[in-house]
Coordinates of C-alpha atoms (C1' of nucleotides) in Angstrom, one line a residue:
Chain A
X10 CA -0.6 0.2 0.4
X11 CA 1.9 3.2 -1.7
X12 CA 0.8 6.9 0.4
X13 CA 1.1 10.0 -1.3
X14 CA 0.8 13.6 -0.4
X15 CA -1.7 15.4 -2.9
X16 CA -1.3 18.2 -2.9
X17 CA -4.5 18.5 -4.0
X18 CA -6.1 17.2 -0.6
X19 CA -3.3 18.3 1.6
X20 CA -3.5 15.2 2.9
X21 CA -1.1 11.6 2.5
X22 CA -3.5 9.3 0.4
X23 CA -3.3 5.8 -0.6
X24 CA -2.4 5.3 -4.6
X25 CA -5.2 3.1 -6.0
X26 CA -4.5 3.7 -9.6
X27 CA -7.5 3.9 -12.0
X28 CA -6.3 0.8 -14.3
X29 CA -6.4 -1.4 -12.1
X30 CA -2.5 -2.9 -11.7
X31 CA -1.9 -0.3 -14.2
X32 CA 0.0 3.2 -13.3
X33 CA 0.3 6.2 -15.4
X34 CA 2.4 8.9 -14.4
X35 CA 3.4 12.1 -15.6
X36 CA 6.4 14.8 -15.0
X37 CA 7.0 17.9 -16.0
X38 CA 10.6 18.0 -17.2
X39 CA 12.7 20.6 -19.0
X40 CA 12.6 23.1 -21.3
X41 CA 15.9 22.3 -23.4
X42 CA 17.8 25.8 -23.5
X43 CA 20.3 25.3 -21.0
X44 CA 22.1 22.8 -18.6
X45 CA 20.7 21.1 -16.5
X46 CA 20.5 22.6 -12.7
X47 CA 20.7 21.0 -9.4
X48 CA 16.9 21.6 -9.2
X49 CA 16.3 19.6 -12.2
X50 CA 18.6 17.0 -11.2
X51 CA 16.4 16.9 -8.0
X52 CA 13.5 16.5 -10.0
X53 CA 15.3 13.8 -12.6
X54 CA 16.3 11.5 -9.5
X55 CA 13.2 11.5 -7.4
X56 CA 10.8 10.5 -9.9
X57 CA 13.2 7.9 -11.4
X58 CA 13.2 6.8 -7.8
X59 CA 9.3 7.0 -7.3
X60 CA 9.0 5.4 -10.6
X61 CA 11.1 2.3 -9.9
X62 CA 9.3 2.0 -6.4
X63 CA 6.2 1.8 -8.7
X64 CA 7.0 -0.6 -10.9
X65 CA 8.1 -2.9 -8.1
X66 CA 4.9 -2.8 -6.2
X67 CA 2.3 -2.3 -9.7
X68 CA 2.4 -4.8 -12.9
X69 CA 3.0 -2.0 -15.4
X70 CA 4.1 1.7 -15.0
X71 CA 3.6 4.0 -17.6
X72 CA 6.4 7.0 -17.0
X73 CA 5.6 9.8 -19.1
X74 CA 8.1 13.1 -18.5
X75 CA 8.1 15.4 -21.3
X76 CA 10.6 18.2 -22.5
X77 CA 9.4 21.3 -23.9
X78 CA 11.5 22.5 -27.5
X79 CA 9.8 25.6 -28.2
X80 CA 9.1 28.3 -26.1
X81 CA 10.2 32.5 -25.8
X82 CA 13.6 31.8 -23.6
X83 CA 14.3 29.0 -26.3
X84 CA 13.4 31.2 -29.7
X85 CA 15.6 34.3 -27.5
X86 CA 18.9 31.8 -27.2
X87 CA 19.0 30.5 -30.3
X88 CA 18.8 34.4 -31.5
X89 CA 21.4 35.3 -29.0
X90 CA 23.7 32.6 -30.5
X91 CA 22.6 32.6 -33.9
X92 CA 21.8 29.2 -34.6
X93 CA 19.2 26.8 -35.2
X94 CA 16.4 26.2 -32.6
X95 CA 16.6 23.0 -33.1
X96 CA 20.2 22.5 -32.7
X97 CA 19.5 24.1 -29.7
X98 CA 17.4 22.6 -28.3
X99 CA 19.2 18.7 -29.7
X100 CA 22.0 20.3 -28.1
X101 CA 20.8 20.6 -24.5
X102 CA 18.5 17.4 -24.7
X103 CA 22.1 15.8 -25.4
X104 CA 23.3 17.1 -22.4
X105 CA 20.5 16.5 -20.1
X106 CA 20.5 13.2 -21.0
X107 CA 23.6 12.4 -20.2
X108 CA 24.0 14.2 -16.8
X109 CA 20.6 11.7 -17.0
X110 CA 23.0 8.6 -16.9
X111 CA 25.6 10.1 -14.9
X112 CA 22.9 10.6 -12.2
X113 CA 22.7 6.8 -12.7
X114 CA 18.5 6.7 -13.9
X115 CA 16.4 4.3 -16.2
X116 CA 14.9 6.4 -19.0
X117 CA 11.1 7.0 -18.4
X118 CA 8.9 5.5 -20.9
X119 CA 7.7 8.1 -22.7
X120 CA 9.8 11.9 -23.5
X121 CA 7.3 13.2 -25.4
X122 CA 8.5 16.2 -27.1
X123 CA 6.0 19.4 -27.4
X124 CA 7.2 20.2 -31.6
X125 CA 5.7 16.9 -31.9
X126 CA 2.8 16.9 -30.3
X127 CA 1.3 19.6 -32.1
X128 CA -1.7 17.9 -33.6
X129 CA -2.8 17.4 -30.4
X130 CA -2.9 20.8 -28.4
X131 CA -5.0 22.5 -31.1
X132 CA -7.0 19.9 -30.8
X133 CA -7.2 20.6 -27.3
X134 CA -7.7 24.0 -27.4
X135 CA -10.6 24.1 -30.5
X136 CA -12.3 22.1 -28.2
X137 CA -12.3 24.7 -25.5
X138 CA -13.1 27.2 -28.2
X139 CA -16.4 25.5 -28.7
X140 CA -17.5 25.1 -25.4
X141 CA -17.0 28.5 -24.9
X142 CA -14.1 28.9 -22.5
X143 CA -11.3 30.1 -25.0
X144 CA -11.4 32.8 -27.0
X145 CA -9.5 35.1 -29.5
X146 CA -8.3 38.2 -29.5
X147 CA -7.6 41.0 -31.2
X148 CA -4.1 40.5 -32.2
X149 CA -5.1 36.9 -33.0
X150 CA -3.9 34.9 -30.3
X151 CA -5.7 32.8 -28.2
X152 CA -6.5 32.5 -24.9
X153 CA -8.8 30.6 -21.6
X154 CA -10.7 32.4 -20.0
X155 CA -9.9 31.4 -16.2
X156 CA -13.2 33.2 -15.5
X157 CA -15.1 30.3 -17.6
X158 CA -14.2 27.4 -15.2
X159 CA -15.6 27.1 -12.4
X160 CA -12.6 25.2 -10.6
X161 CA -9.9 27.4 -10.8
X162 CA -7.7 27.6 -8.5
X163 CA -8.2 24.1 -6.6
X164 CA -4.7 23.1 -7.0
X165 CA -2.8 26.5 -5.5
X166 CA -5.2 27.0 -2.7
X167 CA -5.7 30.7 -4.7
X168 CA -9.2 32.4 -5.5
X169 CA -9.3 34.3 -8.3
X170 CA -10.5 37.7 -7.1
X171 CA -7.4 37.7 -4.8
X172 CA -4.6 37.0 -7.9
X173 CA -7.2 39.8 -9.8
X174 CA -6.3 42.0 -6.6
X175 CA -2.8 41.1 -7.3
X176 CA -2.6 41.3 -10.9
X177 CA 0.2 43.2 -13.3
X178 CA -1.5 45.2 -15.2
X179 CA -1.1 43.4 -19.0
X180 CA 0.7 45.1 -21.4
X181 CA -1.2 43.7 -24.4
X182 CA -4.2 44.1 -22.5
X183 CA -6.2 42.2 -25.3
X184 CA -7.3 39.2 -22.3
X185 CA -11.1 39.4 -20.8
X186 CA -9.4 39.5 -17.3
X187 CA -6.1 39.9 -16.3
X188 CA -5.4 36.2 -15.3
X189 CA -6.8 34.3 -18.4
X190 CA -3.5 32.8 -20.2
X191 CA -2.5 32.1 -23.4
X192 CA -3.0 29.1 -25.6
X193 CA -1.8 29.8 -29.4
X194 CA 0.6 32.6 -29.7
X195 CA 0.1 34.1 -33.3
X196 CA 4.0 33.8 -35.3
X197 CA 5.4 36.7 -35.3
X198 CA 8.4 37.4 -38.6
X199 CA 11.3 34.9 -37.7
X200 CA 9.8 33.3 -36.0
X201 CA 8.8 29.2 -35.7
X202 CA 5.5 28.5 -37.0
X203 CA 2.4 25.9 -37.4
X204 CA -0.8 26.4 -39.2
X205 CA -3.7 26.4 -36.9
X206 CA -7.4 27.3 -37.8
X207 CA -6.6 30.6 -36.4
X208 CA -3.2 31.2 -38.3
X209 CA 0.2 30.2 -37.8
X210 CA 1.7 30.7 -34.5
X211 CA 2.9 28.7 -32.0
X212 CA 1.5 27.4 -28.3
X213 CA 1.6 28.7 -25.6
X214 CA 3.3 27.3 -22.6
X215 CA 0.8 25.2 -20.5
X216 CA -1.4 23.8 -23.4
X217 CA 1.7 21.2 -24.4
X218 CA 1.4 19.4 -20.7
X219 CA -2.8 19.0 -21.0
X220 CA -2.3 17.8 -24.1
X221 CA 1.1 15.3 -23.9
X222 CA -0.4 14.0 -21.0
X223 CA -3.8 13.5 -21.7
X224 CA -2.6 12.0 -25.3
X225 CA -0.1 9.3 -23.1
X226 CA -1.9 8.6 -20.7
X227 CA -6.1 8.8 -21.0
X228 CA -7.3 12.2 -20.0
X229 CA -7.9 11.0 -16.2
X230 CA -4.6 9.7 -14.9
X231 CA -3.6 8.5 -11.3
X232 CA -0.5 10.6 -10.7
X233 CA 1.5 14.2 -11.9
X234 CA 4.5 15.5 -10.6
X235 CA 7.0 18.7 -10.9
X236 CA 8.2 21.6 -8.9
X237 CA 6.7 23.4 -6.8
X238 CA 7.4 26.4 -8.6
X239 CA 4.8 24.7 -11.0
X240 CA 1.6 24.5 -8.8
X241 CA 0.5 27.9 -10.2
X242 CA 0.3 28.8 -12.4
X243 CA 1.4 26.0 -14.8
X244 CA -0.4 22.7 -12.8
X245 CA -3.6 24.9 -11.5
X246 CA -3.6 25.6 -16.0
X247 CA -3.1 22.2 -17.0
X248 CA -6.6 21.7 -15.2
X249 CA -8.6 24.5 -16.2
X250 CA -7.2 23.2 -20.3
X251 CA -8.1 19.7 -19.8
X252 CA -10.9 19.9 -17.7
X253 CA -12.1 22.3 -19.7
X254 CA -11.2 20.1 -22.4
X255 CA -12.5 16.7 -21.8
X256 CA -15.2 17.6 -18.9
X257 CA -13.6 14.9 -16.7
X258 CA -11.4 14.8 -13.9
X259 CA -8.0 15.2 -15.4
X260 CA -5.2 13.9 -11.8
X261 CA -6.1 12.4 -9.3
X262 CA -2.8 12.9 -7.3
X263 CA -0.6 16.0 -8.2
X264 CA 2.9 15.4 -6.4
X265 CA 5.5 18.7 -6.0
X266 CA 9.0 18.4 -5.1
X267 CA 10.6 21.3 -2.5
X268 CA 13.3 23.4 -3.7
X269 CA 16.6 22.8 -3.9
X270 CA 18.2 25.9 -2.2
X271 CA 21.7 27.5 -1.9
X272 CA 22.5 29.9 1.1
X273 CA 18.5 29.3 2.2
X274 CA 18.2 30.8 -0.9
X275 CA 15.8 28.6 -4.4
X276 CA 18.3 27.9 -6.8
X277 CA 16.7 29.5 -9.5
X278 CA 17.6 30.1 -13.0
X279 CA 16.0 34.2 -12.8
X280 CA 17.9 34.4 -9.6
X281 CA 21.2 33.3 -11.7
X282 CA 22.1 31.4 -8.7
X283 CA 22.4 28.1 -10.3
X284 CA 25.3 25.1 -10.2
X285 CA 24.1 23.2 -13.2
X286 CA 24.9 19.5 -12.8
X287 CA 27.9 18.7 -14.9
X288 CA 30.0 21.5 -13.0
X289 CA 29.1 19.2 -9.4
X290 CA 30.0 16.5 -11.2
X291 CA 34.1 18.2 -11.9
X292 CA 34.0 17.2 -8.2
X293 CA 31.2 15.2 -7.2
X294 CA 30.8 11.3 -8.9
X295 CA 27.2 11.6 -9.6
X296 CA 26.3 8.6 -7.4
X297 CA 27.5 11.0 -4.3
X298 CA 24.7 13.2 -6.4
X299 CA 22.2 11.0 -6.1
X300 CA 23.3 10.3 -2.6
X301 CA 23.0 13.7 -1.3
X302 CA 19.5 14.4 -3.4
X303 CA 17.7 11.7 -1.9
X304 CA 19.2 12.2 1.5
X305 CA 16.5 14.9 2.6
X306 CA 12.2 14.2 1.7
X307 CA 11.4 15.2 -1.4
X308 CA 9.0 17.8 -0.2
X309 CA 11.1 19.4 2.0
X310 CA 14.0 22.1 0.9
X311 CA 17.4 20.5 0.2
X312 CA 20.3 22.6 1.1
X313 CA 23.1 23.0 -1.6
X314 CA 26.9 23.2 -0.1
X315 CA 30.2 21.5 -0.2
X316 CA 29.5 20.9 3.8
X317 CA 25.9 18.8 2.2
X318 CA 28.4 16.9 -0.7
X319 CA 30.9 15.2 1.4
X320 CA 28.6 14.1 4.2
X321 CA 26.8 12.5 1.0
X322 CA 30.4 11.4 0.1
X323 CA 31.5 10.4 3.2
X324 CA 28.3 8.2 4.0
X325 CA 28.3 6.6 1.1
X326 CA 32.2 5.5 1.0
X327 CA 30.4 3.8 4.6
X328 CA 28.6 1.8 2.9
X329 CA 30.7 0.8 0.3
X330 CA 33.4 -0.1 2.7
X331 CA 31.3 -2.3 4.3
X332 CA 30.9 -4.4 1.2
X333 CA 34.2 -4.4 -0.1
X334 CA 36.1 -7.4 0.1
X335 CA 32.9 -9.5 0.8
X336 CA 31.5 -12.6 -1.3
X337 CA 28.5 -10.9 -1.8
X338 CA 26.3 -13.9 -2.2
X339 CA 22.4 -14.7 -3.5
X340 CA 22.5 -18.0 -2.0
X341 CA 21.0 -17.6 1.7
X342 CA 20.2 -13.5 1.1
X343 CA 16.5 -14.2 1.2
X344 CA 16.9 -16.5 4.6
X345 CA 19.0 -13.1 6.1
X346 CA 15.9 -11.3 4.2
X347 CA 13.7 -13.1 6.3
X348 CA 15.1 -13.3 9.5
X349 CA 16.0 -9.6 9.7
X350 CA 13.1 -7.4 8.5
X351 CA 15.2 -4.7 7.1
X352 CA 14.0 -5.3 4.0
X353 CA 10.4 -5.1 5.1
X354 CA 11.2 -1.5 6.4
X355 CA 13.4 -0.8 3.5
X356 CA 10.0 -1.3 1.3
X357 CA 8.1 0.6 4.4
X358 CA 9.6 3.2 4.0
X359 CA 9.1 4.2 0.5
X360 CA 5.7 3.3 0.5
X361 CA 4.9 6.2 2.8
X362 CA 5.6 8.5 1.0
X363 CA 8.2 7.5 -0.6
X364 CA 10.5 8.5 2.7
X365 CA 14.4 8.0 1.4
X366 CA 16.1 9.2 4.3
X367 CA 14.9 6.3 6.4
X368 CA 15.1 4.0 3.7
X369 CA 18.9 5.3 3.7
X370 CA 19.5 4.6 7.5
X371 CA 18.2 1.1 6.8
X372 CA 20.8 0.5 4.7
X373 CA 23.3 2.1 7.3
X374 CA 21.9 -0.6 10.1
X375 CA 22.9 -3.7 7.1
X376 CA 25.7 -1.9 6.6
X377 CA 26.3 -1.8 10.3
X378 CA 25.2 -5.9 10.4
X379 CA 27.6 -6.8 7.5
X380 CA 30.8 -5.4 9.7
X381 CA 29.7 -7.2 12.6
X382 CA 29.4 -10.1 10.7
X383 CA 32.4 -10.6 8.3
X384 CA 34.7 -11.6 11.1
X385 CA 32.4 -13.8 12.6
X386 CA 29.8 -15.4 10.0
X387 CA 31.3 -15.2 6.5
X388 CA 28.3 -16.8 4.8
X389 CA 25.6 -14.3 6.7
X390 CA 28.0 -11.4 5.7
X391 CA 27.9 -12.4 2.0
X392 CA 24.3 -13.1 2.1
X393 CA 24.0 -9.2 4.3
X394 CA 26.4 -7.7 1.9
X395 CA 24.0 -9.3 -0.9
X396 CA 20.4 -8.0 0.5
X397 CA 22.4 -3.7 0.9
X398 CA 23.2 -4.3 -2.7
X399 CA 20.0 -5.2 -3.3
X400 CA 18.3 -2.5 -1.4
X401 CA 20.3 0.0 -2.7
X402 CA 19.6 -0.6 -5.8
X403 CA 16.2 -0.3 -5.5
X404 CA 17.3 3.1 -4.9
X405 CA 19.7 3.4 -7.8
X406 CA 23.2 3.1 -5.7
X407 CA 25.7 0.9 -5.0
X408 CA 25.5 -0.5 -8.5
X409 CA 29.3 0.2 -9.2
X410 CA 32.1 -2.5 -8.0
X411 CA 33.5 -1.5 -4.4
X412 CA 36.7 -1.3 -5.1
X413 CA 36.2 0.8 -8.6
X414 CA 34.0 3.0 -6.5
X415 CA 36.3 3.7 -3.8
X416 CA 39.5 4.0 -5.9
X417 CA 37.9 6.0 -8.6
X418 CA 40.0 9.6 -9.7
X419 CA 42.9 9.0 -8.1
X420 CA 45.8 11.3 -9.9
X421 CA 48.1 8.6 -9.7
X422 CA 47.9 4.8 -11.3
X423 CA 46.9 2.1 -9.5
X424 CA 50.7 0.5 -10.9
X425 CA 52.3 3.2 -8.9
X426 CA 50.1 3.3 -5.6
X427 CA 50.6 -0.7 -5.4
X428 CA 54.6 -0.3 -5.9
X429 CA 54.5 2.3 -2.9
X430 CA 52.6 0.3 -0.7
X431 CA 55.0 -2.8 -1.5
X432 CA 57.7 -0.3 -0.9
X433 CA 56.3 0.4 2.6
X434 CA 55.5 -3.2 3.1
X435 CA 59.0 -4.0 3.1
X436 CA 60.0 -0.8 5.3
X437 CA 57.2 -2.4 7.9
X438 CA 58.8 -5.8 7.8
X439 CA 62.0 -3.9 8.2
X440 CA 60.8 -2.6 11.9
X441 CA 61.4 1.1 9.8
X442 CA 58.2 3.0 10.5
X443 CA 59.5 6.5 9.7
X444 CA 59.9 5.4 5.9
X445 CA 56.9 3.3 6.1
X446 CA 54.8 6.5 7.3
X447 CA 56.5 8.6 5.2
X448 CA 55.4 6.4 2.3
X449 CA 52.0 6.5 3.8
X450 CA 51.9 10.5 4.3
X451 CA 53.1 11.3 0.7
X452 CA 49.4 8.9 -0.9
X453 CA 47.8 10.5 1.6
X454 CA 49.0 13.9 0.3
X455 CA 47.4 13.2 -3.0
X456 CA 43.9 12.1 -1.8
X457 CA 45.0 8.4 -0.9
X458 CA 44.4 6.9 2.3
X459 CA 45.5 3.2 3.1
X460 CA 44.1 0.7 5.4
X461 CA 46.0 -2.2 6.7
X462 CA 44.2 -5.2 7.4
X463 CA 45.1 -9.0 8.3
X464 CA 45.1 -9.5 4.6
X465 CA 47.3 -7.1 3.7
X466 CA 46.7 -3.4 3.0
X467 CA 44.1 -2.2 0.4
X468 CA 44.2 1.3 -0.3
X469 CA 41.0 4.0 -1.7
X470 CA 40.8 7.9 -2.9
X471 CA 39.7 10.2 0.3
Chain B
rG22 C1' -1.4 42.0 1.8
rG23 C1' -3.3 36.6 -0.1
rC24 C1' -2.0 31.4 0.1
rU25 C1' 1.6 27.4 1.1
rG26 C1' 5.2 25.5 3.8
rG27 C1' 8.6 25.0 7.8
rG28 C1' 11.1 25.9 12.5
rU29 C1' 14.6 18.8 16.1
rA30 C1' 20.8 18.1 19.6
rG31 C1' 27.9 21.0 16.6
rC32 C1' 26.0 19.8 11.3
rA33 C1' 23.1 17.6 7.6
rA34 C1' 17.8 15.4 8.3
rA35 C1' 13.6 11.2 9.8
rG36 C1' 9.8 8.8 12.6
rC37 C1' 6.7 9.2 16.6
rG38 C1' 1.3 11.3 21.9
rG39 C1' 5.4 7.7 27.0
rU40 C1' 10.7 2.7 24.4
rU41 C1' 18.0 3.4 19.7
rA42 C1' 16.3 7.1 14.7
rU43 C1' 20.5 7.4 11.1
rG44 C1' 25.2 10.1 8.9
rC45 C1' 29.2 13.2 9.8
rA46 C1' 32.0 15.6 14.0
rG47 C1' 32.9 14.9 19.4
rG48 C1' 34.6 12.0 24.3
rG49 C1' 35.8 7.0 26.3
rG50 C1' 37.4 2.4 25.1
rC51 C1' 39.1 -2.1 21.9
rC52 C1' 42.1 -3.5 17.1
rU53 C1' 46.8 -2.0 15.7
rG54 C1' 53.9 -0.9 15.6
rC55 C1' 51.1 4.0 15.1
rA56 C1' 47.2 5.1 12.2
rA57 C1' 43.2 4.6 8.3
rA58 C1' 38.8 1.8 8.9
rG59 C1' 35.6 -0.9 11.5
rC60 C1' 33.9 -2.9 16.2
rC61 C1' 32.1 -1.7 21.8
rU62 C1' 30.6 2.8 24.0
rU63 C1' 28.9 8.1 25.6
rA64 C1' 27.4 13.0 25.5
rU65 C1' 24.3 16.3 23.4
rA66 C1' 17.9 18.3 20.5
rG67 C1' 13.0 19.9 19.2
rA68 C1' 11.9 28.2 18.7
rC69 C1' 9.2 31.0 22.4
rC70 C1' 4.7 30.9 25.3
rG71 C1' 0.0 28.3 27.2
rG72 C1' -3.7 24.9 26.5
rU73 C1' -5.4 19.1 26.2
rU74 C1' -3.1 14.9 28.7
rC75 C1' -1.3 10.2 34.0
rG76 C1' 1.9 11.7 30.3
rA77 C1' 3.5 15.8 24.1
rC78 C1' 9.7 17.3 20.5
rU79 C1' 4.8 14.8 18.3
rC80 C1' -1.9 17.1 19.1
rC81 C1' -4.6 22.3 19.8
rG82 C1' -4.4 28.1 19.9
rG83 C1' -1.2 32.0 20.1
rU84 C1' 3.6 34.8 19.3
rC85 C1' 8.5 35.2 17.1
rC86 C1' 10.9 33.7 13.0
rC87 C1' 12.4 31.5 7.7
rA88 C1' 11.3 29.8 3.2
rG89 C1' 8.0 29.4 -1.0
rC90 C1' 3.6 31.0 -4.6
rC91 C1' 1.2 35.1 -5.7
rU92 C1' 5.8 37.8 -13.1
rC93 C1' 8.9 33.1 -15.9
rC94 C1' 11.3 29.1 -13.2
rA95 C1' 12.0 21.5 -11.7

RNA sequence: GGCUGGGUAGCAAAGCGGUUAUGCAGGGGCCUGCAAAGCCUUAUAGACCGGUUCGACUCCGGUCCCAGCCUCCA
C-alpha cells in the first residue's frame, strides 16, 4: 500500500490506480535551452526513484516526462547564439541525457516533445473554443478564459478575486481578464510557426502538458508531478485546460518537490544562483549527487553546499566500505532477509510517501551488521552484503564494484600506488616505521588513504 | 497584503503522544608498530508562550522567525 501526499487534498492518500494494476505518471520535464541545474537534478532523480518503486509494486507503470522544445526562452537563446532552434534544443537534450546517465537514472518510458505534439494541442484548443472557455483576442492570440472554469485555483488554493487584486497590469490587455492565459500565439516575423485554424503561430506553455499527458495517459490519470514552482500557474492552468476540454477529472494525485536551496534561498534561473549538474560533477561523482538528493525527503527543502555534498560522499563511502572485499552472495540472502526485517522496513519507508531518508537509514543498519558479521559468520555477512546491494539498487545506488567506486579518480596510476604499498610493506617488515609512515603520508598528500588489515593493505580515494 | 510549507541536538536529516532514528563531527574504549577502516560505549535536541493529557518534540491555540507561490522558473 503506497501512500502519497497529494497537493490537491494536502493529505497523504493511498494510491489506488485508476486502471487496476497499471499506474500512469506524468512529470513536467525540462525546457531545453541550457544545461540542467541541481533543481532539475532533483526532479530527475526523485521521479526516477518514485517510478522504480511504483514498478516494484504494480504490474505496469507508464512514466511520461516531456521535453519543452519550443518557447520564448528557447527562441531568445537561439537568436543570441545565432543558431537554429533545433540545433540548440538537440544539444541540450543530449546534455540532459548525459547528466541523467551520470546520476544513475533509468529512462522514462516516453519523452514526448512539444514540437511533436502540436496536433494534440490544436485539438484541445479547438475543443476549448467550442465549449466557450477559450476565445480569440484582437491580436489573434487564443486565450483561456479563467472565469469560465468553475474550479480555477483548486490546486494552489488561490482564489480568482484575490489573484485579481494582486495581478499586474497586462501590457497586452487584449485579454478579457488579466488572469487569462495564452493557448496559441500568433507568429511574429522570423519566429517558428505551425499552421492552425486561427492563423500561423505556436503554442502557449501550459497547453503542451495538458495535451501530451492526456494523449499518452488518458483524460484521467494517476500521478502528475513537478517542482513546487509549477503548482501555480502551470499546473493550475493544466487542470483548467484539461478538465475544461475533457469534462472529466484530470489528475488524481499531484506531487510537488521542494526546492534545492543555496544559502537558504531557492536555486533558480531567474536568481542566477544555480549550479549546473555538470559543474558539480567536476568535483563529485554522480552517485554522490544522487545520494545527496535522496538524503532529504522530496517535499523538504534541500540545501546545496560543499558540506552537504561532502557528507553524502562520506556516507556513501561508508556503505561501499562495508561491502568491500566481501563475497556477496545470493545463496542465503532470502533467509537473511526473512530473519531480519530490513527489507520490509525499507519498503515500508518508501511506501510512506517515498521516505528516502528512512530508507537510507536502514541501509546503514544493514551495513553495520555486515561489518560485525564479517568476522563472525562470513556466509551471513555475504548474504547481508547482497541484501544491501539489492536495497541500494532499488534507490539506484551501490551498483558499482566497491573497489572501483572507492578508488575512482585517483591522480596516479594503480600500479604506482601498488608499488608504493609494496615499498611500505618492506619497510614495515624491517620495522622501519619512519619510512613506512613517510610513504603513507606521501600518498595521503595526493588523496590516497591506506588501510591495513590482516589480509594486507588496501587503498581508497580520500 | 493573500495563500502554502517549515522552525529537531555541533552539522545534516527522519519517525513518533510514553521505548535506539540514521550519517558526519565530539568524548571514552577495543583493534593497530602508529594510523586508517571497523566494532563497543557515551554526551549533546525539539523557536517561544499557553492549553489538552496520567504523560507532548509529537495534538490544539497564540507569538516570533524563515522559506516559497501570487511574474518566467524543476
